[in-house]
Amino acid sequence: MLRCRLVLTAVGRGKLGLSTGAAPAGQTDPDMPLADMPDPYKKPIKKCVLCRQDVPLDYKNARLLSQFVSPYTGRIYGRHITGLCQPMQERVAELVKKSQKFGYMSQNIKETFFLSDPALFRNPLSGPSVAAPASKSSKPSTSSTESEKDGN
Amino acid sequence: PGFEQTLILKCASRADVAAGLRSNLGHLLRCGAVIRSVDNLGERRLPLNMRAPVGDKPLIGHYFLVHFESPPGVKDRLRPLQRLDPFMIRGHVCDKTEADWVRPCSTGEQCKFGEKDKPNFEQAYAVKRGYRHY
């Protein structure tokens, strides 16, 4: 019976992932694939405006909550208009109701001094043929949501 | 536990507002509350038609935010005291556990943006109420 003793060279040890003894830790063979590389085909998680910017919601911040309310009837816009995810839409609706009860917001109108606030979404009453003006783009801007964070 | 009260007082004069604030904070103390701070949010035009318990319909209110701590049943104890208060328009109390609400996506759950948890909810709701006029 023959007994063979396996001797690995430095190159062989590197290919098997063992320590070579020559190269310092962290430096691998450039021809080998990286084990801890992130998946390049993984799509980024889409988030709604409020989650992406991490906007803190408060029932006292009537200005921020009024952005999700119709200026004509004071009704809360649906999720197909606001573009929020379902938990955030429910939370916004809950806080609008609370704000109205506590006396910060009106139930039937939107305050006139909030009408010039930048729009976070396209107005439902303007049809698809109407071109959106450059100042009121459908894409939310970081500065607008941050300025509304301070609120009243 | 911690509470916060949005106190809306009638605007007559500085002395009246001060008297109103003193009486309302007295109600809180009588209910066993420990008042932590009182924030003055200033005079504002009232956003909706508010009916004061006593007196004429006001148009302007002086807003205060009172932070206090008390046993849980403070709302029930406060209601009979607020009912006949001549200075107050509204004084709703809210507990501070609302601030602990956390986004589901931040706790590691998959973000529900673009996915419908209840796929037929909006269609079913629209059928019941009809076309919604905004």
mmCIF file of C-alpha atoms in Angstrom:
data_model
loop_
_atom_site.group_PDB
_atom_site.id
_atom_site.type_symbol
_atom_site.label_atom_id
_atom_site.label_comp_id
_atom_site.label_asym_id
_atom_site.label_seq_id
_atom_site.Cartn_x
_atom_site.Cartn_y
_atom_site.Cartn_z
ATOM 1 C CA MET A 1 0.000 0.000 0.000
ATOM 2 C CA LEU A 2 1.422 3.314 -1.076
ATOM 3 C CA ARG A 3 0.946 6.346 1.018
ATOM 4 C CA CYS A 4 1.105 9.639 -0.829
ATOM 5 C CA ARG A 5 1.751 12.830 0.889
ATOM 6 C CA LEU A 6 0.062 15.751 -0.797
ATOM 7 C CA VAL A 7 2.263 18.766 -1.141
ATOM 8 C CA LEU A 8 0.675 21.989 -2.351
ATOM 9 C CA THR A 9 2.568 24.816 -3.866
ATOM 10 C CA ALA A 10 1.767 28.408 -3.017
ATOM 11 C CA VAL A 11 -0.283 28.763 -6.200
ATOM 12 C CA GLY A 12 -2.209 25.605 -5.449
ATOM 13 C CA ARG A 13 -2.952 26.681 -1.903
ATOM 14 C CA GLY A 14 -4.196 30.030 -3.177
ATOM 15 C CA LYS A 15 -6.562 28.346 -5.675
ATOM 16 C CA LEU A 16 -8.069 26.226 -2.952
ATOM 17 C CA GLY A 17 -8.559 29.239 -0.724
ATOM 18 C CA LEU A 18 -5.896 28.250 1.760
ATOM 19 C CA SER A 19 -3.292 30.587 3.088
ATOM 20 C CA THR A 20 -0.292 30.800 0.852
ATOM 21 C CA GLY A 21 2.010 32.032 3.505
ATOM 22 C CA ALA A 22 3.476 34.573 1.107
ATOM 23 C CA ALA A 23 0.725 37.073 0.278
ATOM 24 C CA PRO A 24 -0.778 39.183 3.128
ATOM 25 C CA ALA A 25 -4.440 38.775 4.192
ATOM 26 C CA GLY A 26 -6.999 40.451 1.905
ATOM 27 C CA GLN A 27 -4.989 40.152 -1.305
ATOM 28 C CA THR A 28 -6.229 37.324 -3.501
ATOM 29 C CA ASP A 29 -5.291 36.231 -6.972
ATOM 30 C CA PRO A 30 -6.783 38.808 -9.421
ATOM 31 C CA ASP A 31 -7.852 36.009 -11.792
ATOM 32 C CA MET A 32 -10.112 34.366 -9.191
ATOM 33 C CA PRO A 33 -13.749 35.529 -8.730
ATOM 34 C CA LEU A 34 -14.600 37.587 -5.639
ATOM 35 C CA ALA A 35 -16.564 35.573 -3.131
ATOM 36 C CA ASP A 36 -18.285 38.494 -1.446
ATOM 37 C CA MET A 37 -19.206 40.538 -4.517
ATOM 38 C CA PRO A 38 -22.778 41.954 -4.484
ATOM 39 C CA ASP A 39 -25.221 40.716 -7.103
ATOM 40 C CA PRO A 40 -24.923 43.175 -10.032
ATOM 41 C CA TYR A 41 -28.321 42.189 -11.426
ATOM 42 C CA LYS A 42 -30.194 42.853 -8.220
ATOM 43 C CA LYS A 43 -32.684 45.697 -8.713
ATOM 44 C CA PRO A 44 -32.744 48.499 -6.141
ATOM 45 C CA ILE A 45 -35.740 48.492 -3.792
ATOM 46 C CA LYS A 46 -38.264 51.109 -4.891
ATOM 47 C CA LYS A 47 -39.667 53.193 -2.109
ATOM 48 C CA CYS A 48 -42.299 55.850 -1.927
ATOM 49 C CA VAL A 49 -41.458 59.530 -1.406
ATOM 50 C CA LEU A 50 -41.837 59.513 2.355
ATOM 51 C CA CYS A 51 -39.856 56.322 2.918
ATOM 52 C CA ARG A 52 -37.074 57.281 0.540
ATOM 53 C CA GLN A 53 -36.487 60.654 2.211
ATOM 54 C CA ASP A 54 -37.304 59.276 5.682
ATOM 55 C CA VAL A 55 -39.721 62.108 6.371
ATOM 56 C CA PRO A 56 -41.007 62.212 9.966
ATOM 57 C CA LEU A 57 -44.795 62.540 10.037
ATOM 58 C CA ASP A 58 -46.570 64.399 12.823
ATOM 59 C CA TYR A 59 -50.210 65.328 13.305
ATOM 60 C CA LYS A 60 -49.110 68.847 14.279
ATOM 61 C CA ASN A 61 -47.411 69.364 10.904
ATOM 62 C CA ALA A 62 -50.499 70.496 9.006
ATOM 63 C CA ARG A 63 -48.461 71.814 6.097
ATOM 64 C CA LEU A 64 -46.930 68.446 5.265
ATOM 65 C CA LEU A 65 -50.212 66.599 5.636
ATOM 66 C CA SER A 66 -52.036 69.187 3.522
ATOM 67 C CA GLN A 67 -49.912 68.156 0.557
ATOM 68 C CA PHE A 68 -51.939 64.919 0.398
ATOM 69 C CA VAL A 69 -55.296 66.665 0.593
ATOM 70 C CA SER A 70 -57.433 68.196 -2.155
ATOM 71 C CA PRO A 71 -57.525 72.015 -2.157
ATOM 72 C CA TYR A 72 -61.128 72.012 -3.398
ATOM 73 C CA THR A 73 -62.874 69.546 -1.125
ATOM 74 C CA GLY A 74 -60.311 68.860 1.603
ATOM 75 C CA ARG A 75 -60.497 65.119 0.942
ATOM 76 C CA ILE A 76 -57.475 62.864 1.209
ATOM 77 C CA TYR A 77 -56.196 61.742 -2.194
ATOM 78 C CA GLY A 78 -56.145 58.045 -2.958
ATOM 79 C CA ARG A 79 -53.054 55.897 -3.260
ATOM 80 C CA HIS A 80 -53.279 55.886 -7.051
ATOM 81 C CA ILE A 81 -52.739 59.661 -6.980
ATOM 82 C CA THR A 82 -50.302 60.176 -4.122
ATOM 83 C CA GLY A 83 -48.048 57.290 -5.145
ATOM 84 C CA LEU A 84 -47.355 56.229 -1.540
ATOM 85 C CA CYS A 85 -46.944 52.691 -0.307
ATOM 86 C CA GLN A 86 -49.899 51.223 1.561
ATOM 87 C CA PRO A 87 -48.571 51.564 5.157
ATOM 88 C CA MET A 88 -47.638 55.201 4.535
ATOM 89 C CA GLN A 89 -50.965 55.997 2.898
ATOM 90 C CA GLU A 90 -52.804 54.566 5.904
ATOM 91 C CA ARG A 91 -50.546 56.471 8.268
ATOM 92 C CA VAL A 92 -51.059 59.766 6.411
ATOM 93 C CA ALA A 93 -54.831 59.266 6.439
ATOM 94 C CA GLU A 94 -54.771 58.463 10.152
ATOM 95 C CA LEU A 95 -52.725 61.579 10.938
ATOM 96 C CA VAL A 96 -54.884 63.851 8.761
ATOM 97 C CA LYS A 97 -57.988 62.710 10.644
ATOM 98 C CA LYS A 98 -56.227 63.271 13.953
ATOM 99 C CA SER A 99 -54.976 66.690 12.921
ATOM 100 C CA GLN A 100 -58.498 67.724 11.916
ATOM 101 C CA LYS A 101 -59.884 66.548 15.241
ATOM 102 C CA PHE A 102 -57.245 68.387 17.270
ATOM 103 C CA GLY A 103 -57.791 71.647 15.385
ATOM 104 C CA TYR A 104 -54.725 71.985 13.159
ATOM 105 C CA MET A 105 -56.371 71.250 9.811
ATOM 106 C CA SER A 106 -59.677 71.901 8.178
ATOM 107 C CA GLN A 107 -61.957 69.126 7.016
ATOM 108 C CA ASN A 108 -63.504 70.838 4.005
ATOM 109 C CA ILE A 109 -60.760 73.000 2.544
ATOM 110 C CA LYS A 110 -57.028 73.303 2.252
ATOM 111 C CA GLU A 111 -55.494 76.467 3.689
ATOM 112 C CA THR A 112 -54.830 79.111 1.045
ATOM 113 C CA PHE A 113 -51.295 79.733 2.199
ATOM 114 C CA PHE A 114 -50.487 76.058 1.497
ATOM 115 C CA LEU A 115 -51.642 76.236 -2.132
ATOM 116 C CA SER A 116 -48.292 77.448 -3.434
ATOM 117 C CA ASP A 117 -46.446 74.460 -1.951
ATOM 118 C CA PRO A 118 -44.657 72.302 -4.531
ATOM 119 C CA ALA A 119 -46.692 69.346 -5.787
ATOM 120 C CA LEU A 120 -45.482 65.861 -4.934
ATOM 121 C CA PHE A 121 -47.634 64.258 -7.612
ATOM 122 C CA ARG A 122 -49.605 65.129 -10.668
ATOM 123 C CA ASN A 123 -52.906 66.917 -10.080
ATOM 124 C CA PRO A 124 -55.758 64.475 -10.793
ATOM 125 C CA LEU A 125 -57.881 67.180 -12.410
ATOM 126 C CA SER A 126 -55.326 67.956 -15.114
ATOM 127 C CA GLY A 127 -55.568 65.427 -17.937
ATOM 128 C CA PRO A 128 -52.681 63.612 -19.610
ATOM 129 C CA SER A 129 -52.729 66.088 -22.520
ATOM 130 C CA VAL A 130 -51.814 69.016 -20.289
ATOM 131 C CA ALA A 131 -48.034 69.432 -20.129
ATOM 132 C CA ALA A 132 -46.768 69.778 -16.570
ATOM 133 C CA PRO A 133 -44.963 73.095 -15.999
ATOM 134 C CA ALA A 134 -41.240 72.971 -15.216
ATOM 135 C CA SER A 135 -41.658 74.338 -11.662
ATOM 136 C CA LYS A 136 -44.257 71.727 -10.698
ATOM 137 C CA SER A 137 -42.635 68.482 -11.794
ATOM 138 C CA SER A 138 -44.193 65.140 -10.925
ATOM 139 C CA LYS A 139 -40.882 63.931 -9.494
ATOM 140 C CA PRO A 140 -40.572 64.856 -5.819
ATOM 141 C CA SER A 141 -37.725 67.181 -4.938
ATOM 142 C CA THR A 142 -35.563 66.703 -1.846
ATOM 143 C CA SER A 143 -35.686 70.373 -0.868
ATOM 144 C CA SER A 144 -39.482 70.560 -0.822
ATOM 145 C CA THR A 145 -39.951 67.636 1.534
ATOM 146 C CA GLU A 146 -37.150 68.839 3.767
ATOM 147 C CA SER A 147 -38.625 72.330 3.978
ATOM 148 C CA GLU A 148 -41.994 70.844 4.927
ATOM 149 C CA LYS A 149 -40.330 68.813 7.672
ATOM 150 C CA ASP A 150 -40.045 71.913 9.826
ATOM 151 C CA GLY A 151 -43.738 72.573 9.401
ATOM 152 C CA ASN A 152 -45.428 75.380 11.257
ATOM 153 C CA PRO B 1 -47.203 57.409 30.560
ATOM 154 C CA GLY B 2 -46.537 60.637 28.661
ATOM 155 C CA PHE B 3 -49.313 62.690 27.076
ATOM 156 C CA GLU B 4 -49.556 65.883 25.091
ATOM 157 C CA GLN B 5 -52.535 68.213 24.955
ATOM 158 C CA THR B 6 -53.314 70.718 22.222
ATOM 159 C CA LEU B 7 -55.004 73.497 24.132
ATOM 160 C CA ILE B 8 -56.888 76.089 22.084
ATOM 161 C CA LEU B 9 -57.959 79.090 24.123
ATOM 162 C CA LYS B 10 -60.105 82.079 23.226
ATOM 163 C CA CYS B 11 -58.228 85.263 22.353
ATOM 164 C CA ALA B 12 -59.591 88.223 24.263
ATOM 165 C CA SER B 13 -56.666 89.861 25.996
ATOM 166 C CA ARG B 14 -53.346 88.779 27.404
ATOM 167 C CA ALA B 15 -54.761 88.600 30.904
ATOM 168 C CA ASP B 16 -57.694 86.445 29.771
ATOM 169 C CA VAL B 17 -55.420 84.038 27.917
ATOM 170 C CA ALA B 18 -53.201 83.805 30.995
ATOM 171 C CA ALA B 19 -56.236 83.141 33.205
ATOM 172 C CA GLY B 20 -57.463 80.478 30.771
ATOM 173 C CA LEU B 21 -54.104 78.767 30.709
ATOM 174 C CA ARG B 22 -53.907 78.833 34.501
ATOM 175 C CA SER B 23 -57.357 77.285 34.896
ATOM 176 C CA ASN B 24 -56.756 74.575 32.308
ATOM 177 C CA LEU B 25 -53.412 73.599 33.769
ATOM 178 C CA GLY B 26 -55.186 73.492 37.123
ATOM 179 C CA HIS B 27 -57.639 70.959 35.667
ATOM 180 C CA LEU B 28 -54.693 68.799 34.630
ATOM 181 C CA LEU B 29 -53.135 69.001 38.085
ATOM 182 C CA ARG B 30 -56.455 68.060 39.680
ATOM 183 C CA CYS B 31 -56.493 64.941 37.496
ATOM 184 C CA GLY B 32 -53.135 63.891 38.896
ATOM 185 C CA ALA B 33 -50.891 65.053 36.069
ATOM 186 C CA VAL B 34 -47.288 66.141 36.310
ATOM 187 C CA ILE B 35 -46.791 68.950 33.777
ATOM 188 C CA ARG B 36 -43.441 68.798 32.039
ATOM 189 C CA SER B 37 -43.597 71.754 29.647
ATOM 190 C CA VAL B 38 -45.950 74.200 27.969
ATOM 191 C CA ASP B 39 -45.176 75.403 24.422
ATOM 192 C CA ASN B 40 -46.784 78.552 23.056
ATOM 193 C CA LEU B 41 -47.692 78.008 19.396
ATOM 194 C CA GLY B 42 -49.151 81.486 19.038
ATOM 195 C CA GLU B 43 -52.399 82.939 17.771
ATOM 196 C CA ARG B 44 -53.874 81.375 14.671
ATOM 197 C CA ARG B 45 -57.003 81.741 12.641
ATOM 198 C CA LEU B 46 -59.090 78.681 13.423
ATOM 199 C CA PRO B 47 -59.081 76.280 10.453
ATOM 200 C CA LEU B 48 -62.640 75.092 11.015
ATOM 201 C CA ASN B 49 -65.825 76.307 12.648
ATOM 202 C CA MET B 50 -65.270 75.454 16.260
ATOM 203 C CA ARG B 51 -67.983 75.722 18.814
ATOM 204 C CA ALA B 52 -66.786 76.827 22.203
ATOM 205 C CA PRO B 53 -68.522 75.100 25.151
ATOM 206 C CA VAL B 54 -69.422 78.489 26.646
ATOM 207 C CA GLY B 55 -69.935 81.721 24.736
ATOM 208 C CA ASP B 56 -69.836 82.945 21.113
ATOM 209 C CA LYS B 57 -68.340 81.215 18.118
ATOM 210 C CA PRO B 58 -64.651 82.198 17.948
ATOM 211 C CA LEU B 59 -62.607 82.933 14.816
ATOM 212 C CA ILE B 60 -59.112 83.160 16.325
ATOM 213 C CA GLY B 61 -57.560 80.843 18.870
ATOM 214 C CA HIS B 62 -54.419 80.824 20.956
ATOM 215 C CA TYR B 63 -52.667 77.472 20.625
ATOM 216 C CA PHE B 64 -50.684 75.828 23.415
ATOM 217 C CA LEU B 65 -49.010 72.439 23.537
ATOM 218 C CA VAL B 66 -48.842 70.919 27.017
ATOM 219 C CA HIS B 67 -46.587 67.941 27.704
ATOM 220 C CA PHE B 68 -47.476 66.043 30.859
ATOM 221 C CA GLU B 69 -47.396 62.639 32.522
ATOM 222 C CA SER B 70 -50.319 61.086 34.328
ATOM 223 C CA PRO B 71 -52.115 57.800 35.007
ATOM 224 C CA PRO B 72 -53.928 56.308 31.999
ATOM 225 C CA GLY B 73 -57.518 57.438 32.698
ATOM 226 C CA VAL B 74 -56.796 61.158 32.448
ATOM 227 C CA LYS B 75 -59.077 61.798 29.461
ATOM 228 C CA ASP B 76 -62.195 60.617 31.293
ATOM 229 C CA ARG B 77 -61.304 62.618 34.382
ATOM 230 C CA LEU B 78 -60.592 65.749 32.360
ATOM 231 C CA ARG B 79 -63.800 65.786 30.327
ATOM 232 C CA PRO B 80 -66.244 66.982 33.049
ATOM 233 C CA LEU B 81 -63.783 69.707 34.085
ATOM 234 C CA GLN B 82 -63.363 70.976 30.510
ATOM 235 C CA ARG B 83 -67.093 70.915 29.796
ATOM 236 C CA LEU B 84 -67.926 74.166 31.532
ATOM 237 C CA ASP B 85 -64.621 75.957 31.074
ATOM 238 C CA PRO B 86 -65.291 79.490 29.711
ATOM 239 C CA PHE B 87 -61.812 80.042 28.265
ATOM 240 C CA MET B 88 -61.237 76.865 26.256
ATOM 241 C CA ILE B 89 -62.251 76.041 22.689
ATOM 242 C CA ARG B 90 -60.603 72.643 22.362
ATOM 243 C CA GLY B 91 -58.280 70.603 24.521
ATOM 244 C CA HIS B 92 -57.772 67.148 23.095
ATOM 245 C CA VAL B 93 -55.221 64.862 24.713
ATOM 246 C CA CYS B 94 -52.983 62.484 22.809
ATOM 247 C CA ASP B 95 -50.640 59.860 24.220
ATOM 248 C CA LYS B 96 -47.032 59.848 23.118
ATOM 249 C CA THR B 97 -46.956 56.233 21.975
ATOM 250 C CA GLU B 98 -47.901 57.541 18.535
ATOM 251 C CA ALA B 99 -44.314 58.659 18.110
ATOM 252 C CA ASP B 100 -43.190 55.015 18.372
ATOM 253 C CA TRP B 101 -44.725 54.146 15.016
ATOM 254 C CA VAL B 102 -42.072 52.606 12.842
ATOM 255 C CA ARG B 103 -42.071 52.140 9.099
ATOM 256 C CA PRO B 104 -42.522 48.477 8.198
ATOM 257 C CA CYS B 105 -39.749 48.762 5.604
ATOM 258 C CA SER B 106 -37.230 49.956 8.206
ATOM 259 C CA THR B 107 -37.619 46.840 10.387
ATOM 260 C CA GLY B 108 -36.448 44.576 7.615
ATOM 261 C CA GLU B 109 -39.821 43.694 6.102
ATOM 262 C CA GLN B 110 -40.029 43.860 2.374
ATOM 263 C CA CYS B 111 -41.210 47.245 1.152
ATOM 264 C CA LYS B 112 -44.823 47.106 0.010
ATOM 265 C CA PHE B 113 -44.401 49.808 -2.603
ATOM 266 C CA GLY B 114 -45.809 48.596 -5.871
ATOM 267 C CA GLU B 115 -47.432 45.588 -4.228
ATOM 268 C CA LYS B 116 -51.038 45.442 -3.195
ATOM 269 C CA ASP B 117 -51.681 43.747 0.102
ATOM 270 C CA LYS B 118 -55.381 43.748 -0.601
ATOM 271 C CA PRO B 119 -55.478 43.623 -4.402
ATOM 272 C CA ASN B 120 -59.164 44.325 -4.868
ATOM 273 C CA PHE B 121 -59.586 46.829 -2.050
ATOM 274 C CA GLU B 122 -59.652 50.002 -4.103
ATOM 275 C CA GLN B 123 -61.820 48.492 -6.824
ATOM 276 C CA ALA B 124 -64.293 47.145 -4.278
ATOM 277 C CA TYR B 125 -64.374 50.452 -2.418
ATOM 278 C CA ALA B 126 -64.929 52.378 -5.625
ATOM 279 C CA VAL B 127 -67.849 50.158 -6.530
ATOM 280 C CA LYS B 128 -69.531 50.869 -3.201
ATOM 281 C CA ARG B 129 -69.069 54.642 -3.173
ATOM 282 C CA GLY B 130 -68.990 55.369 -6.879
ATOM 283 C CA TYR B 131 -66.641 57.800 -8.637
ATOM 284 C CA ARG B 132 -64.877 59.969 -6.131
ATOM 285 C CA HIS B 133 -64.899 63.666 -6.927
ATOM 286 C CA TYR B 134 -61.818 65.379 -5.547
#
